[in-house]
Short mmCIF file of C-alpha atoms in Angstrom, two decimals:
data_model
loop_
_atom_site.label_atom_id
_atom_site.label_comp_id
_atom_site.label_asym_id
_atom_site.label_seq_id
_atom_site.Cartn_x
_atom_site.Cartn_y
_atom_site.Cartn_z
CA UNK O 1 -5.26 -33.23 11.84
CA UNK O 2 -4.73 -29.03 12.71
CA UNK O 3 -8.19 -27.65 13.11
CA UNK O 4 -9.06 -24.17 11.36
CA UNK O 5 -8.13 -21.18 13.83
CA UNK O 6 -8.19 -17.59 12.63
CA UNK O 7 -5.22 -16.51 15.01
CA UNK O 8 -3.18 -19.64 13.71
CA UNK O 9 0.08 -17.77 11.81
CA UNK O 10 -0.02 -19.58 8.29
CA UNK O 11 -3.48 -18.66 8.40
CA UNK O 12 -3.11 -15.20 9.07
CA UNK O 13 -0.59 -15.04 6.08
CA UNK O 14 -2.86 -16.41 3.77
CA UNK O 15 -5.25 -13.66 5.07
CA UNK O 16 -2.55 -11.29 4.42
CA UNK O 17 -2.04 -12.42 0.78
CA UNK O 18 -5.39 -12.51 0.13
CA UNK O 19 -5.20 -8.81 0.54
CA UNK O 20 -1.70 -7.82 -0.92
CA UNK O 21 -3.75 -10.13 -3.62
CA UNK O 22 -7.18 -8.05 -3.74
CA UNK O 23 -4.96 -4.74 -4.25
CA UNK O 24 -0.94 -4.84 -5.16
CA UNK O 25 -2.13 -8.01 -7.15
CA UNK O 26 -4.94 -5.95 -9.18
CA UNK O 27 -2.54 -2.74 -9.38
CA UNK O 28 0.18 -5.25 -11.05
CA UNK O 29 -2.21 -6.40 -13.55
CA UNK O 30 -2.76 -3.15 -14.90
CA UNK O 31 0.77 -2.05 -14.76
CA UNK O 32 1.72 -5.07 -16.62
CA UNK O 33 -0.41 -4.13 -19.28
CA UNK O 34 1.78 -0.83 -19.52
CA UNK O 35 0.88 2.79 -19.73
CA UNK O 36 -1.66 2.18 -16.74
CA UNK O 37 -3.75 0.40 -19.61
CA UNK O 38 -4.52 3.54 -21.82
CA UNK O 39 -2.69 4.11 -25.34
CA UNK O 40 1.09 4.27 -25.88
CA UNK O 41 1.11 7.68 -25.56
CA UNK O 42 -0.15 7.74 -22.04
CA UNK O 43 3.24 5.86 -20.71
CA UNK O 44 5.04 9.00 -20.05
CA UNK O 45 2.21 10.61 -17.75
CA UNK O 46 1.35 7.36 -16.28
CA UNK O 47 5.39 6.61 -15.55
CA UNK O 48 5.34 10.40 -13.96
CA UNK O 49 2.67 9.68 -11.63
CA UNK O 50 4.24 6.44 -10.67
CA UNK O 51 7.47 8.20 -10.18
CA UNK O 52 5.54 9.93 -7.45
CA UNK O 53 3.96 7.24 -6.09
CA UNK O 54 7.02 5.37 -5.27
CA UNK O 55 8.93 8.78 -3.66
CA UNK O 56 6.22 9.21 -1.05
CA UNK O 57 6.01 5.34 -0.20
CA UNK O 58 9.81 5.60 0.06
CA UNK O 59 9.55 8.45 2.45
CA UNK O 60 6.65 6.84 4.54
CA UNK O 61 8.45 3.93 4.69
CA UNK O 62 11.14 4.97 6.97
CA UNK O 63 8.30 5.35 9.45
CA UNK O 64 5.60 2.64 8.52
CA UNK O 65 7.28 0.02 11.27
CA UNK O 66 6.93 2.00 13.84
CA UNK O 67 2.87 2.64 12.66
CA UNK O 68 2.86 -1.17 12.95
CA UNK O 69 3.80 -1.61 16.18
CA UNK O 70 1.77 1.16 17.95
CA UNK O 71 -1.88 0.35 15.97
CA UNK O 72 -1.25 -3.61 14.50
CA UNK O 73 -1.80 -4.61 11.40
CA UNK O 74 -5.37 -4.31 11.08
CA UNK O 75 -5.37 -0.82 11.25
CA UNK O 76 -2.95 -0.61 9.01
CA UNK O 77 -3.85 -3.16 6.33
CA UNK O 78 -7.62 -1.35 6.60
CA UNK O 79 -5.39 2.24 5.72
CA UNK O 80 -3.25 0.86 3.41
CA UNK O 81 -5.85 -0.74 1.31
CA UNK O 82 -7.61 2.39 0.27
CA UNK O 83 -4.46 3.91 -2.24
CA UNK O 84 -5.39 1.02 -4.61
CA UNK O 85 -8.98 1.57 -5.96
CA UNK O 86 -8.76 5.15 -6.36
CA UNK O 87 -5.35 4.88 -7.96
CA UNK O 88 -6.89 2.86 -10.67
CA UNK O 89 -10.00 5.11 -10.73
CA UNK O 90 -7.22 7.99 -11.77
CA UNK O 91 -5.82 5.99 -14.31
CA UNK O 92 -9.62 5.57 -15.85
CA UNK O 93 -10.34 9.64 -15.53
CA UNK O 94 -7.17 10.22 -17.08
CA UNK O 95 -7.82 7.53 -20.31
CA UNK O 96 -10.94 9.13 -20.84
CA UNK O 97 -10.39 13.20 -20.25
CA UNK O 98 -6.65 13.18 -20.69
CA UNK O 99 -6.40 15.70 -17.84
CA UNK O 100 -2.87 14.34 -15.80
CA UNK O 101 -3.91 16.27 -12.07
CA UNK O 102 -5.80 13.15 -11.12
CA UNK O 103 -3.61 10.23 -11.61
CA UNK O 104 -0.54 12.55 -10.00
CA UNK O 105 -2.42 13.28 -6.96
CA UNK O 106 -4.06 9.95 -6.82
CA UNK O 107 -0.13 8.06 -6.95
CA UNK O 108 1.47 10.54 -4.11
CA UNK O 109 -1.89 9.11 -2.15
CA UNK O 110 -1.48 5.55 -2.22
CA UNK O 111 2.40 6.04 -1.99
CA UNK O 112 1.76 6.67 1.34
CA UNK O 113 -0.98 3.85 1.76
CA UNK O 114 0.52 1.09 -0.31
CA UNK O 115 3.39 1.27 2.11
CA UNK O 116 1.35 0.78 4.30
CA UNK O 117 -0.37 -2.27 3.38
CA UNK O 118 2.69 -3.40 2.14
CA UNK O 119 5.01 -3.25 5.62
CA UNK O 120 1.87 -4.95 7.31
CA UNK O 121 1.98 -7.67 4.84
CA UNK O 122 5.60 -8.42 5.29
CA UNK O 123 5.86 -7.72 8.84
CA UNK O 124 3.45 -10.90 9.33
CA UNK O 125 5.27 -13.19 6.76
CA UNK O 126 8.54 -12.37 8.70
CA UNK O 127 7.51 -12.38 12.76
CA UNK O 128 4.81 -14.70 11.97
CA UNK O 129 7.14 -17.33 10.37
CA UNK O 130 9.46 -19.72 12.01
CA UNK O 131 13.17 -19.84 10.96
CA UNK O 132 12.57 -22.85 9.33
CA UNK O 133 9.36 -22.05 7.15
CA UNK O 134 10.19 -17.94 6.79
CA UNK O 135 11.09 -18.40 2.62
CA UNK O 136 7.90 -20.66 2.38
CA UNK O 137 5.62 -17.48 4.54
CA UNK O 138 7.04 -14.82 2.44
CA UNK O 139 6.72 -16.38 -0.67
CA UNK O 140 2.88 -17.22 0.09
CA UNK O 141 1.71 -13.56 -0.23
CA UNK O 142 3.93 -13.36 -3.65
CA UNK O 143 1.99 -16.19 -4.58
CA UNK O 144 -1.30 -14.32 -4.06
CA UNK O 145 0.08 -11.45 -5.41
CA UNK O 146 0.28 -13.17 -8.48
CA UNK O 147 -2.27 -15.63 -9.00
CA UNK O 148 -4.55 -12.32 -8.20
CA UNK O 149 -2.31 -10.60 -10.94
CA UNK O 150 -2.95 -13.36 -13.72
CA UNK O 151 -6.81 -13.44 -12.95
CA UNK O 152 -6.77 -9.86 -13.80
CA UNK O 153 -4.71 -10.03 -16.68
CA UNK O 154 -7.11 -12.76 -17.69
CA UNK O 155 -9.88 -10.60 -17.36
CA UNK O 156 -8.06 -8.15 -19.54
CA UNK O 157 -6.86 -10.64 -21.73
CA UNK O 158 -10.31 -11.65 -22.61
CA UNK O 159 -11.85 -8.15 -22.52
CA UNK O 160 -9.24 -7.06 -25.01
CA UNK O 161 -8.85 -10.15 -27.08
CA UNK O 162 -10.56 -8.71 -29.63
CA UNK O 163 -9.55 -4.88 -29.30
CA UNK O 164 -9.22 -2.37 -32.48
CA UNK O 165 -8.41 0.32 -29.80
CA UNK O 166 -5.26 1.08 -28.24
CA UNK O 167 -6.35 1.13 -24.73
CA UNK O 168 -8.14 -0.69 -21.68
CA UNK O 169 -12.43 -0.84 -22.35
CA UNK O 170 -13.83 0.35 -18.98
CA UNK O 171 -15.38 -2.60 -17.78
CA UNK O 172 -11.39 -3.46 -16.78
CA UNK O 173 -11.58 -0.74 -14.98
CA UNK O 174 -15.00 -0.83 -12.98
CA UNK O 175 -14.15 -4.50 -12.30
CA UNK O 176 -10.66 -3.85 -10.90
CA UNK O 177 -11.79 -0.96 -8.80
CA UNK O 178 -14.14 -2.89 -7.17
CA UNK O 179 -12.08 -6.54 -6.30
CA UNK O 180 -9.46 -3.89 -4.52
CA UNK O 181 -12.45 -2.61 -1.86
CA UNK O 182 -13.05 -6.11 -1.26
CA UNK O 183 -9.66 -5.80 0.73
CA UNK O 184 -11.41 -3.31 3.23
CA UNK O 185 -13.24 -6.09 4.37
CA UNK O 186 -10.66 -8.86 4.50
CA UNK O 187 -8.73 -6.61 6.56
CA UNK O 188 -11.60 -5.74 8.75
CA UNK O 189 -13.04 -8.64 9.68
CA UNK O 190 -10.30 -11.37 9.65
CA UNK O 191 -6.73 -9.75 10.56
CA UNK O 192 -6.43 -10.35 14.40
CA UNK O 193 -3.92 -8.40 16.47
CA UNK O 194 -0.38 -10.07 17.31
CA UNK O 195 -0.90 -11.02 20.97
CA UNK O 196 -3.34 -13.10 19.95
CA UNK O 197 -1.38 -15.45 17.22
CA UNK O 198 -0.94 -18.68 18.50
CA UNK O 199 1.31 -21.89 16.57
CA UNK O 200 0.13 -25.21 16.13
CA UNK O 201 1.93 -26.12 19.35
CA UNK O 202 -0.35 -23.05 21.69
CA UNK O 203 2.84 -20.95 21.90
CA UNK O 204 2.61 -17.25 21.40
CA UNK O 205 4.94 -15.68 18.92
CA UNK O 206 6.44 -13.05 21.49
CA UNK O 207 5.95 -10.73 24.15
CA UNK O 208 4.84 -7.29 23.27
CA UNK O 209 6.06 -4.34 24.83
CA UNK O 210 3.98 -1.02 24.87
CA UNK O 211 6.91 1.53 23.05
CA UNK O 212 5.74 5.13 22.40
CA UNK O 213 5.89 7.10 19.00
CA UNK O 214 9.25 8.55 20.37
CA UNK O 215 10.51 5.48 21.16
CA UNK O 216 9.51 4.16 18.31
CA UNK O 217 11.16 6.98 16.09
CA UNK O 218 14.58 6.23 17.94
CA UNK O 219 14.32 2.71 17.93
CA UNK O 220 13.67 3.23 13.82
CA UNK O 221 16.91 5.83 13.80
CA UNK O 222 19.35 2.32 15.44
CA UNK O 223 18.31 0.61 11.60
CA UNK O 224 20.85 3.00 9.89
CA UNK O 225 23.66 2.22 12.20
CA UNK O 226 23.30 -1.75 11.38
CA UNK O 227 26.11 -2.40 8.84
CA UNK O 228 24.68 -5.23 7.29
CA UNK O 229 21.84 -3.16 5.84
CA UNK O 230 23.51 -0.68 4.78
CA UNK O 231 25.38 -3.29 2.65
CA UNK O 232 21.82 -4.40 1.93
CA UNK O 233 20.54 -0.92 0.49
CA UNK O 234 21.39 -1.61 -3.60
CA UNK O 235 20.02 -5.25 -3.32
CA UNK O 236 16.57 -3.55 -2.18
CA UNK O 237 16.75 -0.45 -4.53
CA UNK O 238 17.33 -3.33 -7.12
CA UNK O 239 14.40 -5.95 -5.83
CA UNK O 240 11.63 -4.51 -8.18
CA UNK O 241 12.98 -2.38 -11.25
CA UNK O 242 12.31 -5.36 -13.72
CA UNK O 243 8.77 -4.74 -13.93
CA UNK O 244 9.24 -0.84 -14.94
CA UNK O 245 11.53 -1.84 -17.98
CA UNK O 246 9.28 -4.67 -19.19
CA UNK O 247 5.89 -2.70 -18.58
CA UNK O 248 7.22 0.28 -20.41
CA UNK O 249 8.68 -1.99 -22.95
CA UNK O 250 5.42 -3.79 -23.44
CA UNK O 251 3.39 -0.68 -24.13
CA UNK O 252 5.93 0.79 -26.43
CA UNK O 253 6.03 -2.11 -28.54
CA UNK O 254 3.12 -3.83 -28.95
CA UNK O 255 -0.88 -3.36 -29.29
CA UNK O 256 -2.97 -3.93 -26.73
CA UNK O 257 -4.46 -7.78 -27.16
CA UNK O 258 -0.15 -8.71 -26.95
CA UNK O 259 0.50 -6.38 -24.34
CA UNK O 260 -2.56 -8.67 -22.35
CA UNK O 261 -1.07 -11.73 -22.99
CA UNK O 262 2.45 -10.33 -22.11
CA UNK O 263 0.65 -9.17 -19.11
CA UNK O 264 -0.54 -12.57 -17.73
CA UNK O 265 2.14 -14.91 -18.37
CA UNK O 266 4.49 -11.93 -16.70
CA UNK O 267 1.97 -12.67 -13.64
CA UNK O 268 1.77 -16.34 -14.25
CA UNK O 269 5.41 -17.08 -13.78
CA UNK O 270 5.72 -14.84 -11.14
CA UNK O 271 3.75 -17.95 -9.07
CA UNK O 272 5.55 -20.24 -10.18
CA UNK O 273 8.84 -18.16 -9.48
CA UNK O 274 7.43 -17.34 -5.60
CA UNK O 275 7.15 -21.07 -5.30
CA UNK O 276 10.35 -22.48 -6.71
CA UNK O 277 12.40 -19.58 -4.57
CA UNK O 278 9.85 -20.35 -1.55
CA UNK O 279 11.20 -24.06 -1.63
CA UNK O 280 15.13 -23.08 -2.22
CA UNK O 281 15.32 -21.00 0.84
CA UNK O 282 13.53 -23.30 3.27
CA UNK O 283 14.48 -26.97 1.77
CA UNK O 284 15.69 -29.26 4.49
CA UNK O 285 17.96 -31.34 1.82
CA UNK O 286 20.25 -28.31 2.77
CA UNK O 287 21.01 -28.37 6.27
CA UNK O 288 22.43 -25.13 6.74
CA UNK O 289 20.61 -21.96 6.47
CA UNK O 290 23.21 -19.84 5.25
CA UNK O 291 23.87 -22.01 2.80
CA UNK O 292 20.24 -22.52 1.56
CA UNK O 293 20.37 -18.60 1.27
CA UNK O 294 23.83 -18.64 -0.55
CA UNK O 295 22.36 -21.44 -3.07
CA UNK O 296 19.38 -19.30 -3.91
CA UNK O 297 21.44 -16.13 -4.27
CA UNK O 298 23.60 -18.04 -6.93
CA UNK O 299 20.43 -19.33 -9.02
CA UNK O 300 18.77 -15.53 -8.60
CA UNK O 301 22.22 -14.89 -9.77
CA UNK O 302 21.93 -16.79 -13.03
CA UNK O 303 18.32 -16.17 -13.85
CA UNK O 304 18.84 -12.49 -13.37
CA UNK O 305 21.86 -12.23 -15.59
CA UNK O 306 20.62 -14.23 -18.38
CA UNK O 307 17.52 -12.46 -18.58
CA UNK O 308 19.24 -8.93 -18.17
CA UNK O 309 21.83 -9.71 -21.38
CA UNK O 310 18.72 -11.55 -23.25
CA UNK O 311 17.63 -8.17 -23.44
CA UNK O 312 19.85 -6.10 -24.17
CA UNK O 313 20.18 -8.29 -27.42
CA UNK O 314 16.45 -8.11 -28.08
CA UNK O 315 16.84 -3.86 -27.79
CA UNK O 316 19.85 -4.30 -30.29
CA UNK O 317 17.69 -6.13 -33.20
CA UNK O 318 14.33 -3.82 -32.21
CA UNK O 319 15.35 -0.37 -32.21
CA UNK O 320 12.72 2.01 -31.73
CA UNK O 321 11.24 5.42 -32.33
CA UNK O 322 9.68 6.96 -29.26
CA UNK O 323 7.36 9.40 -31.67
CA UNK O 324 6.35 6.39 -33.87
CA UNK O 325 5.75 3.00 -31.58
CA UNK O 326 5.78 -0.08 -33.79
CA UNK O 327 2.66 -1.62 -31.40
CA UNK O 328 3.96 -5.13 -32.84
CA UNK O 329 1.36 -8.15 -32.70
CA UNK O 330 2.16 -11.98 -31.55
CA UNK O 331 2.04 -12.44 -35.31
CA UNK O 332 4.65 -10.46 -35.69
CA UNK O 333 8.03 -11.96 -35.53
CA UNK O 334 9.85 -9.68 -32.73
CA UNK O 335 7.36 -11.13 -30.45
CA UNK O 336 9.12 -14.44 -29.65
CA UNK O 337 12.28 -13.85 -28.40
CA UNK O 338 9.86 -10.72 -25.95
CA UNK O 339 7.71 -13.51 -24.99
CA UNK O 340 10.74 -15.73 -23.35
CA UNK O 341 12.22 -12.84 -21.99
CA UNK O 342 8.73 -11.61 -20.60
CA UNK O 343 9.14 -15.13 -18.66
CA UNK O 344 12.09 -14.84 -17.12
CA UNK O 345 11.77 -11.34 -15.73
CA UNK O 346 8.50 -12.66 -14.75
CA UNK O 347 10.37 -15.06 -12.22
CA UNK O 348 13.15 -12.82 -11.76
CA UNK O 349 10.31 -9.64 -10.52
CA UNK O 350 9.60 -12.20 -7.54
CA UNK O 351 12.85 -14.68 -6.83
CA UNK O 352 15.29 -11.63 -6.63
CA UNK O 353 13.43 -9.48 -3.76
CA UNK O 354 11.75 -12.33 -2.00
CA UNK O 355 15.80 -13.67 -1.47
CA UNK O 356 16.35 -10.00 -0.35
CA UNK O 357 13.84 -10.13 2.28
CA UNK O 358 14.72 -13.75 3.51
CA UNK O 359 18.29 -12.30 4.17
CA UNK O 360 17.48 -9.32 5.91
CA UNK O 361 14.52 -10.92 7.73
CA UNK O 362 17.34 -13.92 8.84
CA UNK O 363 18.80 -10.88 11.10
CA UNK O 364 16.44 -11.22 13.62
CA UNK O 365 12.85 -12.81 15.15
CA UNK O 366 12.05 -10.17 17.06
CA UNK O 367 8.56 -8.75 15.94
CA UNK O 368 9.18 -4.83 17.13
CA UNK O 369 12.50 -4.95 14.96
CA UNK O 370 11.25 -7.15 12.43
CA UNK O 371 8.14 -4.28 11.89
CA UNK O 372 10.53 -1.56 11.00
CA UNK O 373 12.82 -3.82 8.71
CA UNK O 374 9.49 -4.59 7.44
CA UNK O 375 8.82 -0.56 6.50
CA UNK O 376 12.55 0.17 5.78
CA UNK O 377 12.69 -2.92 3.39
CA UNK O 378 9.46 -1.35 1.00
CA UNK O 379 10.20 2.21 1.66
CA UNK O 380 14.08 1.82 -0.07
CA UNK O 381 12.52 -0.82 -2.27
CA UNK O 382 10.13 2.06 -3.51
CA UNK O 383 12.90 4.27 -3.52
CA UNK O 384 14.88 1.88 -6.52
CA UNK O 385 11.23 1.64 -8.33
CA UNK O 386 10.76 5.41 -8.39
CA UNK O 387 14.33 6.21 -9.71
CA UNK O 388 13.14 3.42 -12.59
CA UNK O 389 9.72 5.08 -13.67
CA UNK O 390 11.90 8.36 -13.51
CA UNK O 391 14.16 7.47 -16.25
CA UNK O 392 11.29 6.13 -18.03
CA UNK O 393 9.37 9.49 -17.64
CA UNK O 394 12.33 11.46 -18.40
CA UNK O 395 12.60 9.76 -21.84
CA UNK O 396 15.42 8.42 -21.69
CA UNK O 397 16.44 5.64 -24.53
CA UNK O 398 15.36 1.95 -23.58
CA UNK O 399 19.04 0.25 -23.82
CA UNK O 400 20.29 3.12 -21.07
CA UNK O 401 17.11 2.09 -18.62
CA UNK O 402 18.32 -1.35 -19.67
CA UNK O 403 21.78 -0.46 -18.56
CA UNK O 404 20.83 1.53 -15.65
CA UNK O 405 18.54 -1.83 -14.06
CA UNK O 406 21.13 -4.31 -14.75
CA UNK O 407 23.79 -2.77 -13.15
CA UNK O 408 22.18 -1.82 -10.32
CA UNK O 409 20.33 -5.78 -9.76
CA UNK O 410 24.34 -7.12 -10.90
CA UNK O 411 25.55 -4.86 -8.28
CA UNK O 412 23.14 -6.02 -5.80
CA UNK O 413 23.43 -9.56 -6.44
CA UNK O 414 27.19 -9.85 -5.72
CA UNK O 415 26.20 -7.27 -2.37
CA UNK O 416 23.45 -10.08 -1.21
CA UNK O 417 26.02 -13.06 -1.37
CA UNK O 418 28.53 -10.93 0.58
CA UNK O 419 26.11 -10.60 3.24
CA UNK O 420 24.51 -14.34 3.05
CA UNK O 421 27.96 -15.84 3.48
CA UNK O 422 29.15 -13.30 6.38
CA UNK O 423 26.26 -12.30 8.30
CA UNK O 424 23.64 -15.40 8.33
CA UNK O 425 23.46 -16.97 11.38
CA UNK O 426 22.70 -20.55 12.54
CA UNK O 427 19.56 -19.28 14.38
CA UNK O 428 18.21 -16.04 16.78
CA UNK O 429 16.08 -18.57 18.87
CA UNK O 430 17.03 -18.08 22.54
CA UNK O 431 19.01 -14.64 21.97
CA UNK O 432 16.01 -12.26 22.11
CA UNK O 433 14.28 -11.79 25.16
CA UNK O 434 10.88 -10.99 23.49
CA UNK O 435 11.15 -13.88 21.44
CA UNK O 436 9.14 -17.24 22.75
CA UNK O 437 10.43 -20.46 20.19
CA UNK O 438 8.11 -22.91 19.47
CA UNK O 439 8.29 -25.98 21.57
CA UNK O 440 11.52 -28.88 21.43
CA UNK O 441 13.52 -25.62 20.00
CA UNK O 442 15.72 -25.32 23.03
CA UNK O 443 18.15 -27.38 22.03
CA UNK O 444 17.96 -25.48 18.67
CA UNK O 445 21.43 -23.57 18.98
CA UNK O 446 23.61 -26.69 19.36
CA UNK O 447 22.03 -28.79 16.45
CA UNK O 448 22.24 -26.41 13.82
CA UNK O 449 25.60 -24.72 15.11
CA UNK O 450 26.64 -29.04 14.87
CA UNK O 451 24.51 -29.16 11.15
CA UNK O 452 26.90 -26.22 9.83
CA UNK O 453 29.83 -27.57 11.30
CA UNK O 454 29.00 -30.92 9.38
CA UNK O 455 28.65 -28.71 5.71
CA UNK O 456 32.04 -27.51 6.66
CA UNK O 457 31.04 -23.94 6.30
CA UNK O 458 33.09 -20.95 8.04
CA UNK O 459 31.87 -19.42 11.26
CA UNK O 460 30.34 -16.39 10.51
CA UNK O 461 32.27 -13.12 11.11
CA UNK O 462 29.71 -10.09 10.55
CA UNK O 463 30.95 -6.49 11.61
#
């Protein structure tokens, strides 16, 4: 039986999503409960400072792999996890005093950290993964993400289960605030540098070459002459613009004790949506890795979709007047057919970018390169988010955000099987020089080149 090691990979990962957990996980809690859990009429301010938040991260993260690979990803967990607490400590000055400097200053801030944190976090679930096990890795710190996510929203849930006002008491708050410092300390004490990551088999993951900052910046420059991810740019603007629509939609629509409950099972099925896509992209019963990816594309595909026109039909029977909210109740009869679609987008917030990453994280093992897809990957993910809360803060009517979101994820969908099908390859073991496989993979090449044969797939032919 494996003993316990702190430098063993899936441990490291679990470290990881302990973290993303302690503050993403907290930060999605109180999203989920809409307008940053304050009354209805705080969703335009708290959709503005959001809008901000996710146009620095998408700036920083054209740069955040490069920060990886020069100080590791303790440093930058331990940097990225300070955005979070005083983010939410914004959101409670601006319930209580109104005043809107505070939570606009505090979103530009952890823009630039939660990027941080972020790229760290997937730059360990994709160089710290092994082909085989890279869907199961990633979808790990969703996992925590989200069980973190529904133990908040539990903690709301309860706090508010009895609410006559409209917004969040401030025990939610003082508790949140202080589970996301409790990251600090994760970060500090357990997250071990790269060099120092051994398998199960003693193996190191790579060889890591000292690169400076200039090198670094050039090496970052190369990602935007890669075809395949500039095919790959509207899949990751689309990866995360569910959860704007259905926040927004939750605060505009219903009081806060159903927004709660909305809240956690959003979170709850976005486990059990990180584990179903976790076991589509890495089951076995499918020899082929591009055609494990392809599969999973197609059931994104049909999730997605369903849940997309589901709403639009919702929208259609519950019009609504921005000046006068209707703040419905679960006793009220439009919040069924809500609930089911709160479900699906609750999967569909977690199967559609963790497939995005899978793909783009297929390209390569190399760690260096797999740091700065790591930061390009959140920063244009950010960059899709932000142009979401901004046609929520502009005021736009819901069914054009609707229509805005599902074209863009439709878009991206179609984009993501073009580049599954074309550009997925066997295997990168034995093509990098930096890369050390684990042991018995040096053979690897042959048997799965012989597997795809076998599942009479085409070659691939990527430009």
């Amino acid at each position: 039986m494996p003993t316990f090691r702190l430098n063993d990979p899936l441990v490291q990962n679990v470290l990881a999503g302990i973290i993303i957990g302690l503050g993403p996980g907290i930060y999605l809690a109180i999203t989920a409960l809409g307008a940053g859990g304050g009354p209805a009429n705080a969703t335009q301010i708290v959709n503005l400072a959001n809008s901000v938040l996710y146009a620095v991260w998408f700036v920083v993260g054209w740069f955040s792999g490069s920060f990886i690979t020069v100080f590791g990803p303790r440093a930058t967990f331990l940097i990225g996890s300070l955005g979070y607490p005083i983010y939410v400590g914004s959101l409670w000055y601006f319930t209580n005093t109104g005043h809107q400097w505070f939570p606009i200053a505090a979103g530009a801030f952890l823009g630039l950290c939660a990027n941080l944190l972020w790229t760290a976090g997937a730059y360990i679930s994709f160089s710290y993964s092994t082909e085989g096990n890279r869907g199961s890795f990633i979808s790990v710190q969703w996992g925590f993400l989200s069980l973190f996510a529904s133990l908040g929203s539990i903690v709301a849930f309860g706090l508010n289960f009895n609410a006559s006002i409209l917004r969040v008491p401030t025990a939610v708050y003082i508790v949140f605030i202080l589970v996301m410092v409790s990251a600090l300390f994760v970060a500090l004490f357990f997250i071990v540098e790269p060099s120092k990551v051994r398998r199960q088999d003693g193996t190191p993951l790579a060889h890591y070459p000292h690169h400076g900052i200039w090198q670094e910046l050039k090496n970052q420059r190369r990602l935007l002459q890669d075809s395949r991810l500039l095919v790959m740019f509207i899949p990751m603007i689309a990866s995360e613009v569910a959860v704007i629509v259905l926040s927004s939609l939750n605060s505009l629509y219903f009081n806060i004790r159903t927004r709660s409950v909305n809240s956690l099972m959003f979170n709850i099925f976005q486990v059990i949506g990180a584990v179903f896509i976790g076991f589509m992209l890495d089951n076995r019963r499918i020899s082929s890795r591009r055609a494990r990816g392809f599969v999973s594309v197609a059931v994104v595909a049909t999730i997605s979709i369903a849940g997309w026109i589901g709403l639009t039909v919702w929208l259609y029977h519950n019009p609504m007047d921005l000046l006068d909210p209707p703040l419905f109740d679960w006793t009220d009869s439009p919040f069924g057919g809500f609930f089911v679609l709160n479900l699906i987008f609750g999967m569909n917030m977690v199967i559609y970018q963790i497939t995005v990453q899978w793909i783009i994280s297929s390209f390569t093992n190399d760690p260096d390169t797999l740091a700065r897809l790591a930061g390009l990957v959140k920063g244009v993910l950010a960059g899709g988010v932000a142009a979401a809360f901004g046609t929520e803060a502009a005021g736009l009517p819901q069914k054009h955000v609707v229509a805005y979101t599902f074209t863009v994820q439709a878009v991206g969908l179609v984009l993501m099987a073009a580049v599954t099908w074309k550009c997925v390859t066997p295997t990168n073991y034995l093509k990098e020089e930096n890369v050390i496989p684990p042991k018995g993979m040096q053979n690897v090449e042959k048997q799965v080149e012989g597997a795809e044969r076998d599942s009479g797939l085409p070659t691939t032919n990527c430009p």
